[in-house]
Amino acid sequence: DTAVSQTPKYLVTQMGNDKSIKCEQNLGHDTMYWYKQDSKKFLKIMFSYNNKELIINETVPNRFSPKSPDKAHLNLHINSLELGDSAVYFCASSQLVGQTEAFFGQGTRLTVV
Amino acid sequence: GNSVTQMEGPVTLSEEAFLTINCTYTATGYPSLFWYVQYPGEGLQLLLKATKADDKGSNKGFEATYRKETTSFHLEKGSVQVSDSAVYFCALSDQDDYKLSFGAGTTVTVRA
């Protein structure tokens, strides 16, 4: 059983399109995250949710909109995709906010052409 | 705010060599410290962690000791294998911070 699963694994799309990435965790965790990893492997937090409530939005363009229908799911919708959005997006979850390790999904490699 | 500074790579080693990756941190509180590993094409996996000063985390032959006096959490392995080739990330979190703060990552390549 995959602890944190995200779909799709690869996403190739044209500029201007709207796309979504889905994430589900079966660990019973209260906190979920989206991270962006650029081509140099640098990881940047985008959003943190705790009990379905947004608690971090790290200067992400408002074209990116997270949605948490329940504690086990955190989806990422991206409007009007740009070339600079190409990256690997990771979903993660943790039991508690801070102090505990996070479990990561396999990542979604988004390529905007 | 919290931050992590990590030794820049890439690092290339021969099999059975000794590996050290330096990591220092800045934090306002009492953070937990982590090392994550990312194998090619995969997500991040927790390698080891330490939650308080002088704790030593260890896993798969890797070790790191939480040094509050030097604000460091250096990763070491005595004898690396080709299968250790990966990107290694140092990270921290604390109770007041709703995220993991990551270092820039260090790419390690081990040659047979």
PDB file of C-alpha atoms in Angstrom:
ATOM      1  CA  ASP A   1       0.000   0.000   0.000  1.00  0.00           C
ATOM      2  CA  THR A   2       1.443   3.328  -1.067  1.00  0.00           C
ATOM      3  CA  ALA A   3       1.462   5.773   1.845  1.00  0.00           C
ATOM      4  CA  VAL A   4       1.365   8.994  -0.189  1.00  0.00           C
ATOM      5  CA  SER A   5       0.287   8.656  -3.788  1.00  0.00           C
ATOM      6  CA  GLN A   6       0.039  11.348  -6.393  1.00  0.00           C
ATOM      7  CA  THR A   7      -1.234  11.266  -9.940  1.00  0.00           C
ATOM      8  CA  PRO A   8      -0.223  11.653 -12.624  1.00  0.00           C
ATOM      9  CA  LYS A   9       3.477  10.829 -12.441  1.00  0.00           C
ATOM     10  CA  TYR A  10       4.201  12.690 -15.679  1.00  0.00           C
ATOM     11  CA  LEU A  11       2.291  15.581 -17.172  1.00  0.00           C
ATOM     12  CA  VAL A  12       3.162  17.267 -20.450  1.00  0.00           C
ATOM     13  CA  THR A  13       0.958  20.159 -21.473  1.00  0.00           C
ATOM     14  CA  GLN A  14       0.909  23.342 -23.490  1.00  0.00           C
ATOM     15  CA  MET A  15       1.262  26.862 -22.190  1.00  0.00           C
ATOM     16  CA  GLY A  16      -2.020  28.386 -21.165  1.00  0.00           C
ATOM     17  CA  ASN A  17      -3.689  25.120 -20.235  1.00  0.00           C
ATOM     18  CA  ASP A  18      -5.190  24.317 -16.836  1.00  0.00           C
ATOM     19  CA  LYS A  19      -4.155  21.108 -15.089  1.00  0.00           C
ATOM     20  CA  SER A  20      -4.593  19.326 -11.759  1.00  0.00           C
ATOM     21  CA  ILE A  21      -2.417  17.027  -9.710  1.00  0.00           C
ATOM     22  CA  LYS A  22      -4.045  14.781  -7.153  1.00  0.00           C
ATOM     23  CA  CYS A  23      -2.606  13.572  -3.867  1.00  0.00           C
ATOM     24  CA  GLU A  24      -3.893  11.075  -1.345  1.00  0.00           C
ATOM     25  CA  GLN A  25      -2.378   9.765   1.876  1.00  0.00           C
ATOM     26  CA  ASN A  26      -3.522   6.695   3.804  1.00  0.00           C
ATOM     27  CA  LEU A  27      -1.436   7.336   6.914  1.00  0.00           C
ATOM     28  CA  GLY A  28      -4.110   9.157   8.881  1.00  0.00           C
ATOM     29  CA  HIS A  29      -1.963  12.285   9.024  1.00  0.00           C
ATOM     30  CA  ASP A  30      -3.388  15.696   9.801  1.00  0.00           C
ATOM     31  CA  THR A  31      -0.940  17.789   7.786  1.00  0.00           C
ATOM     32  CA  MET A  32      -0.283  17.768   4.058  1.00  0.00           C
ATOM     33  CA  TYR A  33       2.080  19.787   1.888  1.00  0.00           C
ATOM     34  CA  TRP A  34       2.962  20.665  -1.668  1.00  0.00           C
ATOM     35  CA  TYR A  35       6.608  21.223  -2.550  1.00  0.00           C
ATOM     36  CA  LYS A  36       8.134  22.309  -5.843  1.00  0.00           C
ATOM     37  CA  GLN A  37      11.522  20.948  -6.912  1.00  0.00           C
ATOM     38  CA  ASP A  38      13.329  22.872  -9.613  1.00  0.00           C
ATOM     39  CA  SER A  39      15.877  21.636 -12.123  1.00  0.00           C
ATOM     40  CA  LYS A  40      18.697  22.151  -9.609  1.00  0.00           C
ATOM     41  CA  LYS A  41      16.891  19.887  -7.109  1.00  0.00           C
ATOM     42  CA  PHE A  42      16.052  22.789  -4.793  1.00  0.00           C
ATOM     43  CA  LEU A  43      12.879  22.123  -2.784  1.00  0.00           C
ATOM     44  CA  LYS A  44      10.525  24.968  -1.985  1.00  0.00           C
ATOM     45  CA  ILE A  45       7.392  24.747   0.117  1.00  0.00           C
ATOM     46  CA  MET A  46       4.284  25.941  -1.678  1.00  0.00           C
ATOM     47  CA  PHE A  47       1.410  25.132   0.663  1.00  0.00           C
ATOM     48  CA  SER A  48       0.753  23.502   4.013  1.00  0.00           C
ATOM     49  CA  TYR A  49      -2.637  22.286   5.155  1.00  0.00           C
ATOM     50  CA  ASN A  50      -3.535  21.175   8.646  1.00  0.00           C
ATOM     51  CA  ASN A  51      -6.899  19.484   9.187  1.00  0.00           C
ATOM     52  CA  LYS A  52      -8.075  20.783   5.803  1.00  0.00           C
ATOM     53  CA  GLU A  53      -7.153  24.351   6.696  1.00  0.00           C
ATOM     54  CA  LEU A  54      -4.558  26.302   4.724  1.00  0.00           C
ATOM     55  CA  ILE A  55      -1.777  27.390   7.072  1.00  0.00           C
ATOM     56  CA  ILE A  56       1.058  28.246   4.690  1.00  0.00           C
ATOM     57  CA  ASN A  57       0.953  29.889   1.289  1.00  0.00           C
ATOM     58  CA  GLU A  58       4.531  30.748   0.406  1.00  0.00           C
ATOM     59  CA  THR A  59       4.307  33.541  -2.158  1.00  0.00           C
ATOM     60  CA  VAL A  60       2.939  31.219  -4.784  1.00  0.00           C
ATOM     61  CA  PRO A  61       1.219  32.846  -7.791  1.00  0.00           C
ATOM     62  CA  ASN A  62      -2.529  32.735  -7.440  1.00  0.00           C
ATOM     63  CA  ARG A  63      -2.657  30.614 -10.590  1.00  0.00           C
ATOM     64  CA  PHE A  64      -1.888  27.789  -8.161  1.00  0.00           C
ATOM     65  CA  SER A  65      -4.845  26.781  -6.043  1.00  0.00           C
ATOM     66  CA  PRO A  66      -4.748  23.909  -3.560  1.00  0.00           C
ATOM     67  CA  LYS A  67      -7.894  22.180  -2.465  1.00  0.00           C
ATOM     68  CA  SER A  68      -8.338  19.765   0.426  1.00  0.00           C
ATOM     69  CA  PRO A  69     -11.719  18.011   0.295  1.00  0.00           C
ATOM     70  CA  ASP A  70     -10.797  15.964   3.368  1.00  0.00           C
ATOM     71  CA  LYS A  71      -7.739  15.295   5.537  1.00  0.00           C
ATOM     72  CA  ALA A  72      -6.559  12.480   3.273  1.00  0.00           C
ATOM     73  CA  HIS A  73      -6.511  14.481   0.055  1.00  0.00           C
ATOM     74  CA  LEU A  74      -4.743  17.596  -1.126  1.00  0.00           C
ATOM     75  CA  ASN A  75      -5.043  18.442  -4.791  1.00  0.00           C
ATOM     76  CA  LEU A  76      -3.199  21.135  -6.716  1.00  0.00           C
ATOM     77  CA  HIS A  77      -4.847  22.989  -9.564  1.00  0.00           C
ATOM     78  CA  ILE A  78      -2.795  25.198 -11.853  1.00  0.00           C
ATOM     79  CA  ASN A  79      -4.367  27.719 -14.212  1.00  0.00           C
ATOM     80  CA  SER A  80      -2.827  29.280 -17.300  1.00  0.00           C
ATOM     81  CA  LEU A  81       0.328  27.209 -17.196  1.00  0.00           C
ATOM     82  CA  GLU A  82       3.623  28.928 -17.998  1.00  0.00           C
ATOM     83  CA  LEU A  83       6.980  27.569 -19.122  1.00  0.00           C
ATOM     84  CA  GLY A  84       8.442  28.427 -15.717  1.00  0.00           C
ATOM     85  CA  ASP A  85       5.993  26.090 -14.015  1.00  0.00           C
ATOM     86  CA  SER A  86       7.927  23.121 -15.378  1.00  0.00           C
ATOM     87  CA  ALA A  87       9.257  21.271 -12.340  1.00  0.00           C
ATOM     88  CA  VAL A  88       8.665  18.241 -10.178  1.00  0.00           C
ATOM     89  CA  TYR A  89       5.851  18.712  -7.668  1.00  0.00           C
ATOM     90  CA  PHE A  90       5.852  16.653  -4.490  1.00  0.00           C
ATOM     91  CA  CYS A  91       3.011  16.024  -2.139  1.00  0.00           C
ATOM     92  CA  ALA A  92       3.844  15.075   1.451  1.00  0.00           C
ATOM     93  CA  SER A  93       2.136  14.451   4.751  1.00  0.00           C
ATOM     94  CA  SER A  94       3.098  14.374   8.422  1.00  0.00           C
ATOM     95  CA  GLN A  95       1.408  13.389  11.650  1.00  0.00           C
ATOM     96  CA  LEU A  96       2.048  16.644  13.429  1.00  0.00           C
ATOM     97  CA  VAL A  97       3.011  20.060  12.309  1.00  0.00           C
ATOM     98  CA  GLY A  98       6.728  20.393  12.972  1.00  0.00           C
ATOM     99  CA  GLN A  99       8.952  17.963  14.905  1.00  0.00           C
ATOM    100  CA  THR A 100       7.939  14.914  12.912  1.00  0.00           C
ATOM    101  CA  GLU A 101       9.127  13.537   9.633  1.00  0.00           C
ATOM    102  CA  ALA A 102       7.172  13.958   6.449  1.00  0.00           C
ATOM    103  CA  PHE A 103       6.325  11.200   4.003  1.00  0.00           C
ATOM    104  CA  PHE A 104       6.612  12.091   0.352  1.00  0.00           C
ATOM    105  CA  GLY A 105       4.856  10.966  -2.766  1.00  0.00           C
ATOM    106  CA  GLN A 106       6.755   9.894  -5.874  1.00  0.00           C
ATOM    107  CA  GLY A 107       6.418  13.290  -7.479  1.00  0.00           C
ATOM    108  CA  THR A 108       4.732  14.634 -10.605  1.00  0.00           C
ATOM    109  CA  ARG A 109       7.040  15.822 -13.337  1.00  0.00           C
ATOM    110  CA  LEU A 110       5.265  18.688 -15.061  1.00  0.00           C
ATOM    111  CA  THR A 111       6.588  19.834 -18.429  1.00  0.00           C
ATOM    112  CA  VAL A 112       5.043  22.882 -20.031  1.00  0.00           C
ATOM    113  CA  VAL A 113       5.771  23.264 -23.753  1.00  0.00           C
TER     114      VAL A 113
ATOM    115  CA  GLY B   1      13.261  32.273  10.227  1.00  0.00           C
ATOM    116  CA  ASN B   2      14.626  28.765   9.985  1.00  0.00           C
ATOM    117  CA  SER B   3      17.207  27.891   7.380  1.00  0.00           C
ATOM    118  CA  VAL B   4      19.566  25.079   6.434  1.00  0.00           C
ATOM    119  CA  THR B   5      22.938  25.406   4.750  1.00  0.00           C
ATOM    120  CA  GLN B   6      24.272  22.295   3.139  1.00  0.00           C
ATOM    121  CA  MET B   7      27.575  21.418   1.528  1.00  0.00           C
ATOM    122  CA  GLU B   8      27.398  21.968  -2.189  1.00  0.00           C
ATOM    123  CA  GLY B   9      28.012  19.137  -4.570  1.00  0.00           C
ATOM    124  CA  PRO B  10      28.329  17.282  -6.648  1.00  0.00           C
ATOM    125  CA  VAL B  11      30.398  14.779  -4.737  1.00  0.00           C
ATOM    126  CA  THR B  12      32.011  11.858  -6.554  1.00  0.00           C
ATOM    127  CA  LEU B  13      33.544   9.009  -4.591  1.00  0.00           C
ATOM    128  CA  SER B  14      34.938   5.561  -5.171  1.00  0.00           C
ATOM    129  CA  GLU B  15      33.226   2.571  -3.612  1.00  0.00           C
ATOM    130  CA  GLU B  16      34.224   1.980   0.034  1.00  0.00           C
ATOM    131  CA  ALA B  17      35.305   5.604   0.480  1.00  0.00           C
ATOM    132  CA  PHE B  18      34.255   7.704   3.481  1.00  0.00           C
ATOM    133  CA  LEU B  19      31.436  10.167   2.915  1.00  0.00           C
ATOM    134  CA  THR B  20      30.756  13.371   4.827  1.00  0.00           C
ATOM    135  CA  ILE B  21      28.115  15.938   3.916  1.00  0.00           C
ATOM    136  CA  ASN B  22      28.146  19.062   6.046  1.00  0.00           C
ATOM    137  CA  CYS B  23      24.918  20.646   7.263  1.00  0.00           C
ATOM    138  CA  THR B  24      24.436  23.648   9.512  1.00  0.00           C
ATOM    139  CA  TYR B  25      21.187  25.265  10.529  1.00  0.00           C
ATOM    140  CA  THR B  26      19.659  28.438  11.885  1.00  0.00           C
ATOM    141  CA  ALA B  27      16.546  28.140  14.015  1.00  0.00           C
ATOM    142  CA  THR B  28      14.770  30.248  16.579  1.00  0.00           C
ATOM    143  CA  GLY B  29      13.449  27.348  18.618  1.00  0.00           C
ATOM    144  CA  TYR B  30      14.487  23.759  19.257  1.00  0.00           C
ATOM    145  CA  PRO B  31      14.142  22.041  15.918  1.00  0.00           C
ATOM    146  CA  SER B  32      14.147  18.437  14.886  1.00  0.00           C
ATOM    147  CA  LEU B  33      16.726  17.613  12.253  1.00  0.00           C
ATOM    148  CA  PHE B  34      16.469  15.190   9.365  1.00  0.00           C
ATOM    149  CA  TRP B  35      18.363  13.736   6.476  1.00  0.00           C
ATOM    150  CA  TYR B  36      16.331  12.731   3.452  1.00  0.00           C
ATOM    151  CA  VAL B  37      17.565  10.817   0.424  1.00  0.00           C
ATOM    152  CA  GLN B  38      16.237  11.004  -3.116  1.00  0.00           C
ATOM    153  CA  TYR B  39      17.216   8.191  -5.475  1.00  0.00           C
ATOM    154  CA  PRO B  40      17.005   8.901  -9.209  1.00  0.00           C
ATOM    155  CA  GLY B  41      13.442   9.274 -10.401  1.00  0.00           C
ATOM    156  CA  GLU B  42      11.953   8.800  -6.947  1.00  0.00           C
ATOM    157  CA  GLY B  43      10.484  10.845  -4.131  1.00  0.00           C
ATOM    158  CA  LEU B  44      12.229  11.733  -0.899  1.00  0.00           C
ATOM    159  CA  GLN B  45      12.684   9.128   1.802  1.00  0.00           C
ATOM    160  CA  LEU B  46      13.604   9.764   5.390  1.00  0.00           C
ATOM    161  CA  LEU B  47      17.121   8.478   6.003  1.00  0.00           C
ATOM    162  CA  LEU B  48      17.539   9.412   9.665  1.00  0.00           C
ATOM    163  CA  LYS B  49      16.477  11.970  12.235  1.00  0.00           C
ATOM    164  CA  ALA B  50      17.361  13.488  15.605  1.00  0.00           C
ATOM    165  CA  THR B  51      14.952  15.393  17.792  1.00  0.00           C
ATOM    166  CA  LYS B  52      17.173  16.896  20.475  1.00  0.00           C
ATOM    167  CA  ALA B  53      20.725  17.977  21.151  1.00  0.00           C
ATOM    168  CA  ASP B  54      23.348  15.173  21.245  1.00  0.00           C
ATOM    169  CA  ASP B  55      20.953  12.658  19.679  1.00  0.00           C
ATOM    170  CA  LYS B  56      22.519  10.483  17.030  1.00  0.00           C
ATOM    171  CA  GLY B  57      20.407   9.300  14.149  1.00  0.00           C
ATOM    172  CA  SER B  58      21.517   6.251  12.201  1.00  0.00           C
ATOM    173  CA  ASN B  59      20.240   4.095   9.365  1.00  0.00           C
ATOM    174  CA  LYS B  60      21.759   1.972   6.575  1.00  0.00           C
ATOM    175  CA  GLY B  61      25.272   2.724   7.815  1.00  0.00           C
ATOM    176  CA  PHE B  62      24.688   6.485   7.788  1.00  0.00           C
ATOM    177  CA  GLU B  63      25.015   8.546  10.966  1.00  0.00           C
ATOM    178  CA  ALA B  64      24.472  12.142  12.017  1.00  0.00           C
ATOM    179  CA  THR B  65      24.723  13.784  15.450  1.00  0.00           C
ATOM    180  CA  TYR B  66      22.670  16.802  16.513  1.00  0.00           C
ATOM    181  CA  ARG B  67      25.240  19.363  17.692  1.00  0.00           C
ATOM    182  CA  LYS B  68      23.525  22.331  19.281  1.00  0.00           C
ATOM    183  CA  GLU B  69      26.766  24.113  20.140  1.00  0.00           C
ATOM    184  CA  THR B  70      27.859  24.194  16.501  1.00  0.00           C
ATOM    185  CA  THR B  71      24.293  24.127  15.048  1.00  0.00           C
ATOM    186  CA  SER B  72      25.321  21.241  12.845  1.00  0.00           C
ATOM    187  CA  PHE B  73      24.010  17.862  11.704  1.00  0.00           C
ATOM    188  CA  HIS B  74      26.685  16.409   9.443  1.00  0.00           C
ATOM    189  CA  LEU B  75      25.968  13.154   7.609  1.00  0.00           C
ATOM    190  CA  GLU B  76      28.635  10.436   7.531  1.00  0.00           C
ATOM    191  CA  LYS B  77      29.069   6.957   6.160  1.00  0.00           C
ATOM    192  CA  GLY B  78      32.212   4.948   6.583  1.00  0.00           C
ATOM    193  CA  SER B  79      32.115   2.900   3.388  1.00  0.00           C
ATOM    194  CA  VAL B  80      29.838   3.928   0.551  1.00  0.00           C
ATOM    195  CA  GLN B  81      28.414   1.655  -2.123  1.00  0.00           C
ATOM    196  CA  VAL B  82      27.311   2.353  -5.679  1.00  0.00           C
ATOM    197  CA  SER B  83      23.720   2.043  -4.441  1.00  0.00           C
ATOM    198  CA  ASP B  84      24.262   5.107  -2.219  1.00  0.00           C
ATOM    199  CA  SER B  85      24.344   7.328  -5.296  1.00  0.00           C
ATOM    200  CA  ALA B  86      21.534   9.801  -4.713  1.00  0.00           C
ATOM    201  CA  VAL B  87      20.711  13.358  -3.704  1.00  0.00           C
ATOM    202  CA  TYR B  88      20.880  13.972   0.056  1.00  0.00           C
ATOM    203  CA  PHE B  89      18.890  16.722   1.760  1.00  0.00           C
ATOM    204  CA  CYS B  90      19.333  18.098   5.246  1.00  0.00           C
ATOM    205  CA  ALA B  91      16.128  19.487   6.751  1.00  0.00           C
ATOM    206  CA  LEU B  92      14.688  20.888   9.937  1.00  0.00           C
ATOM    207  CA  SER B  93      11.320  21.589  11.449  1.00  0.00           C
ATOM    208  CA  ASP B  94      10.045  22.945  14.730  1.00  0.00           C
ATOM    209  CA  GLN B  95       6.733  23.311  16.484  1.00  0.00           C
ATOM    210  CA  ASP B  96       6.242  26.887  15.324  1.00  0.00           C
ATOM    211  CA  ASP B  97       6.951  26.192  11.685  1.00  0.00           C
ATOM    212  CA  TYR B  98       4.390  24.487   9.529  1.00  0.00           C
ATOM    213  CA  LYS B  99       6.849  23.024   7.081  1.00  0.00           C
ATOM    214  CA  LEU B 100      10.174  21.312   6.616  1.00  0.00           C
ATOM    215  CA  SER B 101      12.978  23.679   5.663  1.00  0.00           C
ATOM    216  CA  PHE B 102      15.411  21.980   3.298  1.00  0.00           C
ATOM    217  CA  GLY B 103      19.009  22.533   2.367  1.00  0.00           C
ATOM    218  CA  ALA B 104      19.925  22.798  -1.299  1.00  0.00           C
ATOM    219  CA  GLY B 105      20.693  19.084  -1.630  1.00  0.00           C
ATOM    220  CA  THR B 106      23.990  17.355  -2.346  1.00  0.00           C
ATOM    221  CA  THR B 107      24.322  15.003  -5.287  1.00  0.00           C
ATOM    222  CA  VAL B 108      26.518  12.037  -4.463  1.00  0.00           C
ATOM    223  CA  THR B 109      27.832   9.670  -7.122  1.00  0.00           C
ATOM    224  CA  VAL B 110      29.680   6.528  -6.093  1.00  0.00           C
ATOM    225  CA  ARG B 111      31.795   4.808  -8.739  1.00  0.00           C
ATOM    226  CA  ALA B 112      32.639   1.128  -8.707  1.00  0.00           C
TER     227      ALA B 112
END
